[in-house]
Each structure stands twice: as structure tokens, then as C-alpha cells.
Amino acid sequence: MSCSWQDSYTTDTKDLFISVNECDKNVPQLIKIPPHSRRDTVIKLTTKKNIRQLTGLRFRIGFNFIRAKNNNEMFSKVSQLPKMNNVIWSDTLELK
């Protein structure tokens, strides 16, 4: 999604949340990542706890991968984004 792309991400802990941006125009975007390539994304995490309470917390960030061949197919699959049925997990991270 052009604005709510953060909805495709999750964490495996209830102590950290993915920050969401607000915007006026939110449409599906098809992003192609060729084999052996990468796309870096900055993800902001928030918490309701004091950050000192989370020292040593180990967690992973997941991305809900949805395969689509073209924009029309992507539009038809937008409802799958919040379901988190095909999550690809990062390596374990630790807050220090």
C-alpha cells in the first residue's frame, strides 16, 4: 500500500508495535524485487512501556508476503494484508 505499507509488517512480541503513517491516498502498490536483490525499508517501532523495561528483549519482525503478477491481481488481494497468512520472519533482534 502506498501509505499503510506498515500494515504488511508485524512483530512477534506484544511489547513492540509498528508505527503507522497517516495519509490521504492509499492504494495498492506492486513492488518487484528481482532474485538475489533486496529492498531496504525503515520501520519505526513504538512501545507503551518504558524503554528500560525492554532491555534485552529479543524479537523478530515479520513481513506478510503476498505474491501478485500485476496490479489487477494485487487489488484483488488487498484484503489478505491484515490476515498475516504468509509471514517471512527476520532473524532475531535484541534491544540493548
Coordinates of C-alpha atoms in Angstrom, one line a residue:
M1 CA 0.0 0.0 0.0
S2 CA 1.3 3.5 -0.8
C3 CA 0.5 4.8 2.7
S4 CA -0.3 2.0 5.0
W5 CA 2.6 -0.2 3.9
Q6 CA 3.3 -0.8 7.6
D7 CA 0.2 -3.0 7.8
S8 CA 2.3 -5.6 5.9
Y9 CA 4.7 -5.8 8.9
T10 CA 4.3 -7.3 12.4
T11 CA 6.4 -8.3 15.4
D12 CA 6.4 -11.5 17.4
T13 CA 6.1 -9.6 20.7
K14 CA 3.2 -7.6 22.2
D15 CA 5.7 -5.1 23.6
L16 CA 6.6 -3.5 20.3
F17 CA 4.3 -2.1 17.6
I18 CA 4.9 -1.0 14.0
S19 CA 4.3 2.8 13.8
V20 CA 1.7 3.8 11.1
N21 CA 1.8 6.9 9.0
E22 CA -1.3 8.8 8.1
C23 CA -2.0 10.0 4.6
D24 CA -4.8 10.9 2.2
K25 CA -4.3 8.5 -0.8
N26 CA -3.8 4.8 0.0
V27 CA -3.6 2.4 -3.0
P28 CA -2.0 -1.0 -3.5
Q29 CA 1.5 -0.9 -5.0
L30 CA 3.2 -3.8 -6.8
I31 CA 6.9 -3.9 -5.9
K32 CA 9.2 -6.2 -7.8
I33 CA 12.3 -7.5 -6.1
P34 CA 14.4 -9.5 -8.5
P35 CA 16.1 -12.7 -7.3
H36 CA 19.3 -12.1 -5.3
S37 CA 18.3 -8.5 -4.8
R38 CA 16.9 -6.6 -1.8
R39 CA 14.8 -3.6 -0.8
D40 CA 15.6 -1.8 2.5
T41 CA 12.7 -0.3 4.5
V42 CA 12.9 1.8 7.6
I43 CA 10.4 0.6 10.2
K44 CA 9.7 2.7 13.3
L45 CA 8.8 0.7 16.4
T46 CA 6.9 2.1 19.4
T47 CA 6.1 0.7 22.8
K48 CA 3.7 1.5 25.7
K49 CA 6.4 0.5 28.2
N50 CA 9.5 2.4 29.4
I51 CA 12.3 1.5 27.0
R52 CA 14.5 0.5 30.0
Q53 CA 12.0 -2.3 30.7
L54 CA 12.7 -3.8 27.3
T55 CA 16.5 -4.0 27.6
G56 CA 17.4 -7.5 26.4
L57 CA 14.1 -8.1 24.7
R58 CA 14.6 -10.5 21.8
F59 CA 12.1 -10.2 18.9
R60 CA 11.6 -10.6 15.2
I61 CA 9.9 -8.5 12.5
G62 CA 7.7 -10.2 10.0
F63 CA 6.6 -9.3 6.5
N64 CA 3.3 -10.6 5.1
F65 CA 4.4 -11.6 1.6
I66 CA 1.6 -11.6 -1.0
R67 CA 2.5 -12.7 -4.5
A68 CA 0.8 -10.9 -7.4
K69 CA 1.6 -10.9 -11.1
N70 CA 0.2 -7.5 -11.9
N71 CA -1.7 -4.5 -10.3
N72 CA -5.1 -6.0 -11.0
E73 CA -4.2 -9.2 -9.1
M74 CA -2.8 -7.0 -6.3
F75 CA -6.0 -5.1 -6.0
S76 CA -7.9 -8.3 -5.6
K77 CA -5.6 -9.5 -2.8
V78 CA -5.6 -6.3 -0.7
S79 CA -7.9 -8.0 1.9
Q80 CA -5.2 -10.5 2.6
L81 CA -2.8 -7.9 4.0
P82 CA -4.1 -7.8 7.7
K83 CA -4.5 -11.6 7.8
M84 CA -0.7 -12.3 8.1
N85 CA -1.1 -15.7 6.5
N86 CA 2.3 -15.7 4.7
V87 CA 4.8 -14.0 7.1
I88 CA 8.5 -14.1 6.3
W89 CA 10.4 -13.5 9.6
S90 CA 13.6 -11.6 10.2
D91 CA 16.5 -13.0 12.2
T92 CA 16.1 -12.5 15.9
L93 CA 16.9 -8.9 17.1
E94 CA 17.8 -7.8 20.6
L95 CA 17.3 -4.4 22.2
K96 CA 20.4 -3.2 24.1

